[in-house]
Short mmCIF file of C-alpha atoms in Angstrom, two decimals:
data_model
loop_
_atom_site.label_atom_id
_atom_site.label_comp_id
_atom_site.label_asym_id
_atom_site.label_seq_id
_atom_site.Cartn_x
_atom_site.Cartn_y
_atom_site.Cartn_z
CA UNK C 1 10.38 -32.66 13.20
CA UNK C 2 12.19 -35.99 13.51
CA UNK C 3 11.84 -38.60 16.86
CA UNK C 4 14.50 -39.81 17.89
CA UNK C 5 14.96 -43.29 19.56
CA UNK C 6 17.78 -43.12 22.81
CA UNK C 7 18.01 -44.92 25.47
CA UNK C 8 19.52 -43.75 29.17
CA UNK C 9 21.03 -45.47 31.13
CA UNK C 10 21.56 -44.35 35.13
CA UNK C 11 24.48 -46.93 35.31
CA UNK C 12 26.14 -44.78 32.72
CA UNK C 13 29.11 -42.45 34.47
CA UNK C 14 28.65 -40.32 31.95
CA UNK C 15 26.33 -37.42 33.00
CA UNK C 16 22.86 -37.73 31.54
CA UNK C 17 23.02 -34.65 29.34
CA UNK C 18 26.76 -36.47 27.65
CA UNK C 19 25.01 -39.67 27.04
CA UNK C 20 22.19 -37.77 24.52
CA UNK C 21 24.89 -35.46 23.58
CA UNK C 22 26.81 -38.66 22.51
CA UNK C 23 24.17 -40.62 21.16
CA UNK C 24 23.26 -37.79 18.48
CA UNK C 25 26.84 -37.54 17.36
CA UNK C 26 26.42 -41.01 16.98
CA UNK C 27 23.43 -40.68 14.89
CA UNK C 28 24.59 -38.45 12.74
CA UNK C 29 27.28 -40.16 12.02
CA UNK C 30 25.29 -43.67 10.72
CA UNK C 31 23.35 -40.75 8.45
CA UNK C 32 20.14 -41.13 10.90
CA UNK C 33 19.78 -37.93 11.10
CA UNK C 34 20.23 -35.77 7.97
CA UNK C 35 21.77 -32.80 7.60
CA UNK C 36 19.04 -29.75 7.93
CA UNK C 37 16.85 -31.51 9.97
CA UNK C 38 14.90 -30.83 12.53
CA UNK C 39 15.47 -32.22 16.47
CA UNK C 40 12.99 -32.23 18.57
CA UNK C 41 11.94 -29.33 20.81
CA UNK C 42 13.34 -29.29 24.39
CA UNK C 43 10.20 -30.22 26.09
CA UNK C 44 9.12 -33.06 23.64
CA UNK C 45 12.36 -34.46 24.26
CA UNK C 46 12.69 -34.30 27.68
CA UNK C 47 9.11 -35.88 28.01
CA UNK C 48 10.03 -38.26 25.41
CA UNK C 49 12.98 -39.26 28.01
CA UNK C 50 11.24 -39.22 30.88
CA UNK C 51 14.61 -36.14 31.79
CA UNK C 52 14.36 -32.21 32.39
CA UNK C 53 13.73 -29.10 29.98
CA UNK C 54 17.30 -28.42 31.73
CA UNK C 55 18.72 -31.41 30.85
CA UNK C 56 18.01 -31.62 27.40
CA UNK C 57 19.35 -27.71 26.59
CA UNK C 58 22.59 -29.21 28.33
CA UNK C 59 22.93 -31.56 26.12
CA UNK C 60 21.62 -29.59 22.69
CA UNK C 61 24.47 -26.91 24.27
CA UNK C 62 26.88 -29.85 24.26
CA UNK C 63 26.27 -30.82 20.80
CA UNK C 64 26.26 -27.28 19.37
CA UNK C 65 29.10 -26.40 21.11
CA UNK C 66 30.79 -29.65 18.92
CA UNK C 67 29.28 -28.26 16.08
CA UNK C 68 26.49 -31.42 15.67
CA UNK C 69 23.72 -29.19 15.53
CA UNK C 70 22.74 -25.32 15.55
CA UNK C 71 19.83 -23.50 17.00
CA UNK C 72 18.13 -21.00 14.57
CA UNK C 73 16.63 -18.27 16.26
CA UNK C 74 12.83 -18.78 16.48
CA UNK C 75 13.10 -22.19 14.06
CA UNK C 76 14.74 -24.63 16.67
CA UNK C 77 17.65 -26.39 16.61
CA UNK C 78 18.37 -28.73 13.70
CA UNK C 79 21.45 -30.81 12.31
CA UNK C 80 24.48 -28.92 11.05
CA UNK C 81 25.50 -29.17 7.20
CA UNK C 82 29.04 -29.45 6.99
CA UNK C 83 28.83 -29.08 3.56
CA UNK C 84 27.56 -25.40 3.72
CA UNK C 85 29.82 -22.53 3.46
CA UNK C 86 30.22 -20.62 6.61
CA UNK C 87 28.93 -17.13 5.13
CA UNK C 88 26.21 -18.91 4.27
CA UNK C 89 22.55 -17.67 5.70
CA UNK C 90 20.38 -20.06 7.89
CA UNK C 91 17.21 -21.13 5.82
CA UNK C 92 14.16 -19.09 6.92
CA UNK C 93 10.80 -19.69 7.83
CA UNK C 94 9.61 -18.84 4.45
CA UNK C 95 11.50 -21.94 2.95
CA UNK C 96 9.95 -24.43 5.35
CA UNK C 97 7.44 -25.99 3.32
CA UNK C 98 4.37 -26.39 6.29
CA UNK C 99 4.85 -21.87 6.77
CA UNK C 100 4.14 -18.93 4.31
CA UNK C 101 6.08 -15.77 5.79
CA UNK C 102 3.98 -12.40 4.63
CA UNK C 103 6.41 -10.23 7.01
CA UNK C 104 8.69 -8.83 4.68
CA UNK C 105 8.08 -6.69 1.64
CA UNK C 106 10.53 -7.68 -1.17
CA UNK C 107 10.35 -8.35 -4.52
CA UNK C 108 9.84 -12.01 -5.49
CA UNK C 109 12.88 -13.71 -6.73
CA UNK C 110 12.81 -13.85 -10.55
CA UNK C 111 16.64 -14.51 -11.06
CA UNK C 112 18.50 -12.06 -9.65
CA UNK C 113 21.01 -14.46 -8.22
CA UNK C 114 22.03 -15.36 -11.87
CA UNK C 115 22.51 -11.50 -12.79
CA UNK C 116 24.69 -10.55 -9.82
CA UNK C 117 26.70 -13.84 -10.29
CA UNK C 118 27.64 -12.24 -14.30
CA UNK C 119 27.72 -8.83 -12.83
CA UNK C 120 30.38 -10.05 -10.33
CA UNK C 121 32.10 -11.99 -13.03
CA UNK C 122 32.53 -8.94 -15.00
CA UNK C 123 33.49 -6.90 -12.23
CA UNK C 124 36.03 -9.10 -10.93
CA UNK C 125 37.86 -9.12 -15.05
CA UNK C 126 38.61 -5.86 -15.13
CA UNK C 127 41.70 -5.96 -12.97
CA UNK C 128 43.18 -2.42 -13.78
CA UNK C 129 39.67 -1.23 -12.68
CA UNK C 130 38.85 -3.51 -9.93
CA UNK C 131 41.19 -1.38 -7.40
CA UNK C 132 39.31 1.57 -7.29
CA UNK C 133 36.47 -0.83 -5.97
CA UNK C 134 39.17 -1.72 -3.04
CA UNK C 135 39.94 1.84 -2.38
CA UNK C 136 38.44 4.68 -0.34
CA UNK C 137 36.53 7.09 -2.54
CA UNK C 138 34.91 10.48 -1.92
CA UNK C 139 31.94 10.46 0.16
CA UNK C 140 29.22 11.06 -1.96
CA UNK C 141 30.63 7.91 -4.49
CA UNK C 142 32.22 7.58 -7.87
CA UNK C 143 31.15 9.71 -10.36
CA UNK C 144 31.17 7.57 -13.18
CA UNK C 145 29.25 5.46 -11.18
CA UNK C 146 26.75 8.50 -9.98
CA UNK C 147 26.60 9.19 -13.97
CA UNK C 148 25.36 5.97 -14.78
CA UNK C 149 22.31 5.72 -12.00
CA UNK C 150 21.44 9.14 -12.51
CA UNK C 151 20.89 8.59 -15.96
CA UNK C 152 19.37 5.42 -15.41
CA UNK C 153 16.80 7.64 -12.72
CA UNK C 154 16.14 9.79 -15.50
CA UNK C 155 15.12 7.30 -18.39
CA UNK C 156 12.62 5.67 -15.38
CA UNK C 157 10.95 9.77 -14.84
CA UNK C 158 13.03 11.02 -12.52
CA UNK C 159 15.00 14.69 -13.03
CA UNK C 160 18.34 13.65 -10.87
CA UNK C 161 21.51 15.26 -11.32
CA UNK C 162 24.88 13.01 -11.00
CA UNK C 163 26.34 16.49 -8.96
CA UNK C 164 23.43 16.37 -6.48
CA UNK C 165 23.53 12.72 -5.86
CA UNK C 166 24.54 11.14 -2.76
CA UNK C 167 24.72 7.15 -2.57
CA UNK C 168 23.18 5.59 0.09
CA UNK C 169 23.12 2.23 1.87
CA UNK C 170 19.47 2.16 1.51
CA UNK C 171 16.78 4.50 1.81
CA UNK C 172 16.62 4.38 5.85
CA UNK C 173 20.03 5.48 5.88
CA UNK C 174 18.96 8.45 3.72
CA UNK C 175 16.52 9.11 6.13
CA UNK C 176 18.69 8.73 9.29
CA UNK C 177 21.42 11.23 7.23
CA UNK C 178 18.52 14.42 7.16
CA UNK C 179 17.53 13.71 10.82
CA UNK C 180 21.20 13.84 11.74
CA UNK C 181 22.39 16.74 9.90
CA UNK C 182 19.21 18.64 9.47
CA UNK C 183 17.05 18.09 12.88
CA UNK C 184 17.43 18.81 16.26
CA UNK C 185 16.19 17.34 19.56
CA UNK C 186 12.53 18.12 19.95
CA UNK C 187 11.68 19.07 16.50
CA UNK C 188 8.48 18.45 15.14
CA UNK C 189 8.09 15.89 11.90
CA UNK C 190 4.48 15.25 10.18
CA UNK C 191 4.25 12.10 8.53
CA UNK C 192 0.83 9.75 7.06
CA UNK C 193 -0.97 8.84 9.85
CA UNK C 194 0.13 4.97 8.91
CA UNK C 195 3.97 4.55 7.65
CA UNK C 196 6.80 3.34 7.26
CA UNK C 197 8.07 1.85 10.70
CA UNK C 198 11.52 2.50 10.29
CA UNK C 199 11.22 6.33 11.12
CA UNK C 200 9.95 5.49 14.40
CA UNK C 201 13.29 4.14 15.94
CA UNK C 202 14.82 7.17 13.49
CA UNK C 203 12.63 9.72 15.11
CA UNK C 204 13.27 8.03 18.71
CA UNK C 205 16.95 8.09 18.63
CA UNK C 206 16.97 11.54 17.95
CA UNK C 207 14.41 12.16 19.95
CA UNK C 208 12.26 13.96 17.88
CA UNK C 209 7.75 14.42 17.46
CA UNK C 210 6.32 12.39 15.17
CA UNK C 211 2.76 14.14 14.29
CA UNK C 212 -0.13 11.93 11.54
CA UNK C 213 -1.79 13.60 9.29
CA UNK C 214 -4.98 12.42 7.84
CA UNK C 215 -4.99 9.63 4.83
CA UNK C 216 -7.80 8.57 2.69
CA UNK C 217 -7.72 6.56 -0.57
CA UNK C 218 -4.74 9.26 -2.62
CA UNK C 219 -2.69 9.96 0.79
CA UNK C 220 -2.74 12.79 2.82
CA UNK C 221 -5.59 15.19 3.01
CA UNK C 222 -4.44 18.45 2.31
CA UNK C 223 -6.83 20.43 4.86
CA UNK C 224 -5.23 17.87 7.52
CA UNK C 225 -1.85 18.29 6.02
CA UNK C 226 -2.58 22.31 6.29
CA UNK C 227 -3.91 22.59 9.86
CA UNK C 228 -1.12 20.14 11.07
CA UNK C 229 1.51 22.61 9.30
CA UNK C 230 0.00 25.51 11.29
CA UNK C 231 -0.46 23.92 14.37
CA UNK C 232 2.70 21.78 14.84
CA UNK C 233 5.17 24.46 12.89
CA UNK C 234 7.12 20.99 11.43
CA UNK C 235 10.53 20.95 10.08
CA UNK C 236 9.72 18.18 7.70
CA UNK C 237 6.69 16.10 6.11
CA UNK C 238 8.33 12.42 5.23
CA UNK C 239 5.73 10.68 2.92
CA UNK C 240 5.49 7.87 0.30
CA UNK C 241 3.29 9.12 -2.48
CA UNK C 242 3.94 5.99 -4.38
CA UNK C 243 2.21 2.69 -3.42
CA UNK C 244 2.28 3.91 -0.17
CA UNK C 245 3.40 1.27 3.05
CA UNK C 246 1.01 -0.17 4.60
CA UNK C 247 -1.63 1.06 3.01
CA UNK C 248 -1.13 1.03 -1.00
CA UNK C 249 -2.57 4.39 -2.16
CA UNK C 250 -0.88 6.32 -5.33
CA UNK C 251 -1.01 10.40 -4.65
CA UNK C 252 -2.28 11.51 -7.40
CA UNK C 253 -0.85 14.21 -9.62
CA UNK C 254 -3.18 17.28 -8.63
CA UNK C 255 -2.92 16.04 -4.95
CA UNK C 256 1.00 15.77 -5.34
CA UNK C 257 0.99 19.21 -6.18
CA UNK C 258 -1.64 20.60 -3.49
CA UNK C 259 1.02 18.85 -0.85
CA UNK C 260 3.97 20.93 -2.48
CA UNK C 261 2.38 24.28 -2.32
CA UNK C 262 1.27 23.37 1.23
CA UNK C 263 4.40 22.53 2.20
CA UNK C 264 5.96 25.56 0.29
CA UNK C 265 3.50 27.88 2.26
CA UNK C 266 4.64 26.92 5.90
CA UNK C 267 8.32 26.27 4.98
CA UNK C 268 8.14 22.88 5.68
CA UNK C 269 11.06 20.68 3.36
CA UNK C 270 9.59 17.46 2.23
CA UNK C 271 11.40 13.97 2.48
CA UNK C 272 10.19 11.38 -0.21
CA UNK C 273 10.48 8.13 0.16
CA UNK C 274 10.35 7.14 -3.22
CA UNK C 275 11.57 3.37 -2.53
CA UNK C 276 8.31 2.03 -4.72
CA UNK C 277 8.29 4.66 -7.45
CA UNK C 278 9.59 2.52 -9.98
CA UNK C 279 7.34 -0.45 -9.85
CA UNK C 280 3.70 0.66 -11.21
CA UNK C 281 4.27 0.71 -15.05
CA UNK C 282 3.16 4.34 -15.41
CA UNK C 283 2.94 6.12 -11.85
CA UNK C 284 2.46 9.75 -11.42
CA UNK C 285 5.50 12.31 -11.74
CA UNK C 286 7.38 11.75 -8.43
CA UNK C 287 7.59 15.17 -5.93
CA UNK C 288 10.88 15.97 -6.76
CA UNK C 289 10.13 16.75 -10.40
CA UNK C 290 7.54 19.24 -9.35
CA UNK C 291 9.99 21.28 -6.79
CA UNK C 292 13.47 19.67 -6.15
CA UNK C 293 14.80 22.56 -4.56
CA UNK C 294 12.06 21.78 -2.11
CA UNK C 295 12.08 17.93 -1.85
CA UNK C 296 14.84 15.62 -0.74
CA UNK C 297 14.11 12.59 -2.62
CA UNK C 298 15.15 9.53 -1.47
CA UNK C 299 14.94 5.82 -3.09
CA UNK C 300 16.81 2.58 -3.52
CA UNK C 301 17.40 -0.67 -5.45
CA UNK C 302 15.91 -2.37 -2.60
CA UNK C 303 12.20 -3.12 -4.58
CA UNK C 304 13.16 -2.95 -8.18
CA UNK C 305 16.05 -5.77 -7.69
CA UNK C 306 16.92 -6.88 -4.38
CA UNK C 307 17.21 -5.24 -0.91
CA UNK C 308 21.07 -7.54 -0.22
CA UNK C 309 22.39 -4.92 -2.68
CA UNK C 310 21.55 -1.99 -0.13
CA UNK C 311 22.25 0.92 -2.22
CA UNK C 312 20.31 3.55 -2.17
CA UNK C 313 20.07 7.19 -3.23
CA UNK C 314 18.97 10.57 -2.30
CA UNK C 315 18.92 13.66 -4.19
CA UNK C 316 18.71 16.82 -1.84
CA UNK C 317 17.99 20.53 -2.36
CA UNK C 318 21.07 22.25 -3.52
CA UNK C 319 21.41 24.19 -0.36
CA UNK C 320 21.80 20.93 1.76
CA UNK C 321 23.73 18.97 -0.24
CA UNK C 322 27.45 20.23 0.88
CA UNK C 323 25.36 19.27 4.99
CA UNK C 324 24.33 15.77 4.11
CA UNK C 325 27.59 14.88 1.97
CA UNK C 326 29.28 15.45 5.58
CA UNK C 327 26.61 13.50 7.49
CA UNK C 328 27.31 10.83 4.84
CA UNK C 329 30.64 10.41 5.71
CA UNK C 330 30.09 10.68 9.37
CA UNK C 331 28.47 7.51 9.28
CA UNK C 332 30.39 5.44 6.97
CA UNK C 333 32.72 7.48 4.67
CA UNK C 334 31.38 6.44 1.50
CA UNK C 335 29.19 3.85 0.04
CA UNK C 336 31.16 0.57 -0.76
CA UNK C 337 32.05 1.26 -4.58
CA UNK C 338 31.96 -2.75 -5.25
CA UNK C 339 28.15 -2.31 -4.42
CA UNK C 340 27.42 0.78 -6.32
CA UNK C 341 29.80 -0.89 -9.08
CA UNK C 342 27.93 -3.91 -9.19
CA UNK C 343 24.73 -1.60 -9.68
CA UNK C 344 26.02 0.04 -12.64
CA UNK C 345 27.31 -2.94 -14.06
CA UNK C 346 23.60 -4.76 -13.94
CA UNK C 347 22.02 -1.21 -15.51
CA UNK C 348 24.60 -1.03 -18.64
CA UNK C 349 24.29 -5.10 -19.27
CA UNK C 350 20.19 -4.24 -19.26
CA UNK C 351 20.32 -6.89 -16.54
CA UNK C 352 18.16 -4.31 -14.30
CA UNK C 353 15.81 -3.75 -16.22
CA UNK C 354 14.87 -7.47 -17.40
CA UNK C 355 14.38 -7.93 -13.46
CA UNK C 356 12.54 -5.34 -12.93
CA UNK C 357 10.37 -6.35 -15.55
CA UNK C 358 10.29 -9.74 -14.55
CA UNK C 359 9.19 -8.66 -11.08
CA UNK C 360 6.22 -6.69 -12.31
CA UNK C 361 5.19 -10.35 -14.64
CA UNK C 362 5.25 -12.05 -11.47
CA UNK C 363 3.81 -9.47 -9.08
CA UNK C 364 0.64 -9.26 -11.25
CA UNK C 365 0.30 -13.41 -11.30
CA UNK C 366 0.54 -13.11 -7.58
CA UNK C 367 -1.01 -9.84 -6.71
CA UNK C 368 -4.32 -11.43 -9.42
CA UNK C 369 -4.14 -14.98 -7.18
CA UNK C 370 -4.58 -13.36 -3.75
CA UNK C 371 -7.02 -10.48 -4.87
CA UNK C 372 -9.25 -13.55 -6.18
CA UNK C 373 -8.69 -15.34 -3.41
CA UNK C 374 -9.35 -12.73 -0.79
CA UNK C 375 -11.97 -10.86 -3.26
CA UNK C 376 -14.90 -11.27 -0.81
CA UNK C 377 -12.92 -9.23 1.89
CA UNK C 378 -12.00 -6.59 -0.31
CA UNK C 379 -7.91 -5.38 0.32
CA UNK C 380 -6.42 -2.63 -0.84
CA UNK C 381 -4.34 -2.73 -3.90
CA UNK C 382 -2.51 -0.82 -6.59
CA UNK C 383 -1.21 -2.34 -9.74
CA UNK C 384 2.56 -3.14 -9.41
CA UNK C 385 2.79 -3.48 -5.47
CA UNK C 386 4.11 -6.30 -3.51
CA UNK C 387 1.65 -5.64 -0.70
CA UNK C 388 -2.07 -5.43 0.39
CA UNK C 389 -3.84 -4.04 3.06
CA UNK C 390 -6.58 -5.72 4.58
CA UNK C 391 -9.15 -4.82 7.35
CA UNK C 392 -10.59 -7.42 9.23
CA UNK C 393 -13.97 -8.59 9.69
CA UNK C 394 -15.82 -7.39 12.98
CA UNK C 395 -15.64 -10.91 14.38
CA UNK C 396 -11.86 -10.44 14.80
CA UNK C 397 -9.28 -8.62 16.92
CA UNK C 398 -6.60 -7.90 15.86
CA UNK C 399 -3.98 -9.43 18.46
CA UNK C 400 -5.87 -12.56 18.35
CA UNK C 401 -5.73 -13.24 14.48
CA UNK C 402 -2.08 -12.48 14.09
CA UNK C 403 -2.11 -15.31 16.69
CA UNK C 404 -4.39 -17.46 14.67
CA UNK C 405 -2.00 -17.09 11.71
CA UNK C 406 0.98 -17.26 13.68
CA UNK C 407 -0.04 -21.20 15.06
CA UNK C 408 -1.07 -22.22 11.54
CA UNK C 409 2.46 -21.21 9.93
CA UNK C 410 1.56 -17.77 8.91
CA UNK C 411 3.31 -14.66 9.22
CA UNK C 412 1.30 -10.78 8.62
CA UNK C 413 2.10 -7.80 9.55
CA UNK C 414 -0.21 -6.26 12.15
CA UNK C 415 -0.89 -2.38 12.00
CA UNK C 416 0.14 -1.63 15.35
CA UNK C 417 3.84 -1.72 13.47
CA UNK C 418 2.80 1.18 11.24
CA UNK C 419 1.32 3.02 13.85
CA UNK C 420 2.43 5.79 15.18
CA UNK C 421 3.02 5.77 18.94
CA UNK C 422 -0.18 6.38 20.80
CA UNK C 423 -2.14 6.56 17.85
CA UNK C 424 -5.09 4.14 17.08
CA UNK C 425 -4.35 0.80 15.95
CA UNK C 426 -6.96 0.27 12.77
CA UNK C 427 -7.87 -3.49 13.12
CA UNK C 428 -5.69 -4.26 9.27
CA UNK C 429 -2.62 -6.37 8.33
CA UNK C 430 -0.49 -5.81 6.16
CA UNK C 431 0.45 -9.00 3.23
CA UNK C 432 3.51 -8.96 1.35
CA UNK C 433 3.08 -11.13 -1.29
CA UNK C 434 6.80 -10.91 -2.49
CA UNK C 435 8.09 -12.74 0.41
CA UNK C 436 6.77 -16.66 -0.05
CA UNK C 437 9.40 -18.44 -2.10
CA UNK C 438 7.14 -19.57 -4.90
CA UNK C 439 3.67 -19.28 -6.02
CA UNK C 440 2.84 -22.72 -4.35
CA UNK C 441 3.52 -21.67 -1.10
CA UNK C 442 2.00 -18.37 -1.67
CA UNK C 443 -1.48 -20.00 -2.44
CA UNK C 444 -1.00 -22.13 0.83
CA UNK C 445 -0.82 -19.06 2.54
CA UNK C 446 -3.52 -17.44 0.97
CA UNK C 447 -5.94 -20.41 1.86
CA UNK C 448 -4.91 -20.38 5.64
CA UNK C 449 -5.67 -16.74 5.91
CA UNK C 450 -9.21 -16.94 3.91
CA UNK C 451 -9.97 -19.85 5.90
CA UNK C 452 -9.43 -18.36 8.93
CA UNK C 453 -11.02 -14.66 8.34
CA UNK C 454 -13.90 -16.63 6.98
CA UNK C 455 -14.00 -18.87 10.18
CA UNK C 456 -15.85 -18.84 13.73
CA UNK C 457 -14.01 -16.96 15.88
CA UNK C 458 -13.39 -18.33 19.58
CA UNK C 459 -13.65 -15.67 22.28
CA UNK C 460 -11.89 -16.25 25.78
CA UNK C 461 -12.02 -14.25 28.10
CA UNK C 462 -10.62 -13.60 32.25
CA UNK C 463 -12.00 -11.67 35.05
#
């Protein structure tokens, strides 16, 4: 954060909040203050100027509304680049050097930029092709272009069909298609007792139960799963067999297949999330090779390349499919074809699948740094995830080491976000160790967080 030397004067007829306003146009100007940096926080101004909290967002007002400086949303407010293009994203906190963000599970970045800039080059040369990308399409997407991914799905171990495959823009919207065109108000859905956050606004907006079922170390517990399909008489189980979010585990095969007679037995129609499948090097066959007629499997290019791209997939049951191609084009007509275009242009160049094999390289040099660095606190891992899951020592609530982490520059996910509502919070957090921009950074991270599980914790309390 920079200081800034001003002076005010109360001889000046210029209202106080102009004069500062002024004096940092001026400074920016003379190249005193940089573009991209940092201005001081309200109240260290105003302090520093002996003025108001008030009158210094006047004046930071003033000069954003002259287009000196901008105010990034939880960041601060910092010095405009003129040079920057104005589609251009705001850095975030994972770029400032002094913060490590673990929020956000994404793959690290291993040159994808470079493969989407000759994807789009190639794209953009075939001009008596390019305007079918500009056109409307049918709703469930090109078929040439549903050829290509399914095929692609099929040489990774999964048994899609290009006529039963729906493109997505990502795998929530998958989701949110079977709740709208398959669920009504006040039915029942079973799901791991931990998941995916996402369904909960789903489920809410539809207004729908959300049930757990019981997870240990391969997913859910069949006897839970079974007493939970009696009781609760769901319309669907949604589950992520597959490096499972938050908390890692792998169903394996024989349990896979336990869940689909289950399921099978009660009439219950399982959604899988499949968005990690393809990341483990060998993981077990996913659910909708076992049954597809009874799964609607859902996944995305969101983990295996980037999650800008949002395309997704999902293959349904054949009886739904005419259902959810409608629902798919009640919400946005189609899939943008330059998307799914640019997807089948990165699979036939082989450009997909150098990145996904560059992302599993790099997530087993980071996934082998933290596990050695957090070793002594054992987290849960599986070979080829971005993520652990880490309980936390007995001399630490939860609330107050997110804090911790939060004032040292450090971003987790708590479990309260993966629980469902009313349910127990388990005292975990969740790391993504895709997120930090390089490795660097990553250890940085990884220190803070050791230091402080491994630290004396300080207990307040009030009466």
């Amino acid at each position: 954060m920079t200081m800034i030397r001003m002076e005010i004067s109360k001889d000046d007829s210029r209202a106080i909040y102009k004069q500062i306003a002024d004096q940092l146009s001026t400074q920016i100007e003379q190249g005193l203050l940089k573009p991209n940096e940092k201005l001081p926080t309200h109240r260290a101004l105003a302090d520093q100027l002996n003025v108001t909290v008030g009158t210094i967002t006047r004046a930071y007002t003033e000069a954003e509304r002259r287009g000196l400086v901008e105010a990034r949303v939880g960041a601060g407010t910092y010095v405009t680049d003129k040079q920057k293009g104005y589609w251009e994203f705001q850095c975030s906190a994972d770029e400032q050097p002094t913060t490590c963000n673990f929020g956000y599970n994404m793959p690290p970045l291993v040159g994808q930029s470079d493969k989407i800039k000759q994807a789009m080059h190639v794209l953009s040369g075939a001009s008596l092709s390019f305007n079918e990308f500009l056109a409307y399409q049918q709703p469930e997407g090109i078929e040439s272009h549903r050829k290509i991914i399914a095929q692609w799905l099929q040489s990774h171990g999964r048994n899609i069909d290009k006529d039963k495959l729906l493109l997505t823009s990502g795998v929530q919207h998958g989701v949110q298609m079977i709740f709208d065109a398959l669920t009504d108000t006040g039915d029942t859905i079973l799901t791991e007792k931990l998941t995916y956050p996402g369904l909960f606004s789903l489920a809410r907006h539809k207004k729908l139960n959300l049930r757990g079922v019981e997870i240990d170390e391969d997913g859910v517990v069949p006897e839970s799963l079974d007493a939970a399909c009696q009781h609760y008489q769901p319309r669907f189980l949604y589950l992520m067999p597959t490096l499972q979010n938050p908390t890692t585990s792998v169903m394996p095969a024989l349990r896979r297949k336990e869940v689909v007679a289950i399921c099978k037995k009660y009439n219950v129609l399982i959604i899988e999330d499949d968005v990690n499948g393809l990341l483990p090097d060998n993981p077990p066959e996913p659910l909708v090779n076992l049954d597809s007629e009874w799964v609607l499997h859902l996944g995305s290019f969101s983990k295996c390349f980037a999650p800008g791209l949002r395309v997704g997939y999902i293959q349904p049951p054949q009886r739904l499919y005419s259902r959810l191609k409608m629902s798919l084009k009640d919400h946005s007509w189609m899939l943008s074809p330059l998307l799914s275009g640019l997807i089948c242009e990165l699979i036939c160049s082989k450009s997909l699948d150098q990145i996904l094999d560059a992302i599993r390289y790099e997530t087993i040099r980071r996934s082998q740094m933290a596990l050695d660095e957090l070793q002594p606190l054992k987290p849960q891992y599986q070979q080829g995830g971005f993520h652990l899951w880490l309980s936390l020592p007995d001399t630490w609530r939860l609330s107050d080491f997110i804090h911790a982490a939060e004032q040292k520059g450090v971003t987790v996910k708590s479990a309260e976000h993966f629980t469902l509502p009313a349910g127990k919070v388990t005292p975990a957090v969740r790391i993504s160790l895709g997120c930090p921009g390089s490795r660097e950074q990553l250890m940085r991270g990884l220190i803070i967080l050791k230091e402080l599980l491994e630290s004396d914790t300080p207990y307040d309390f009030d009466l």
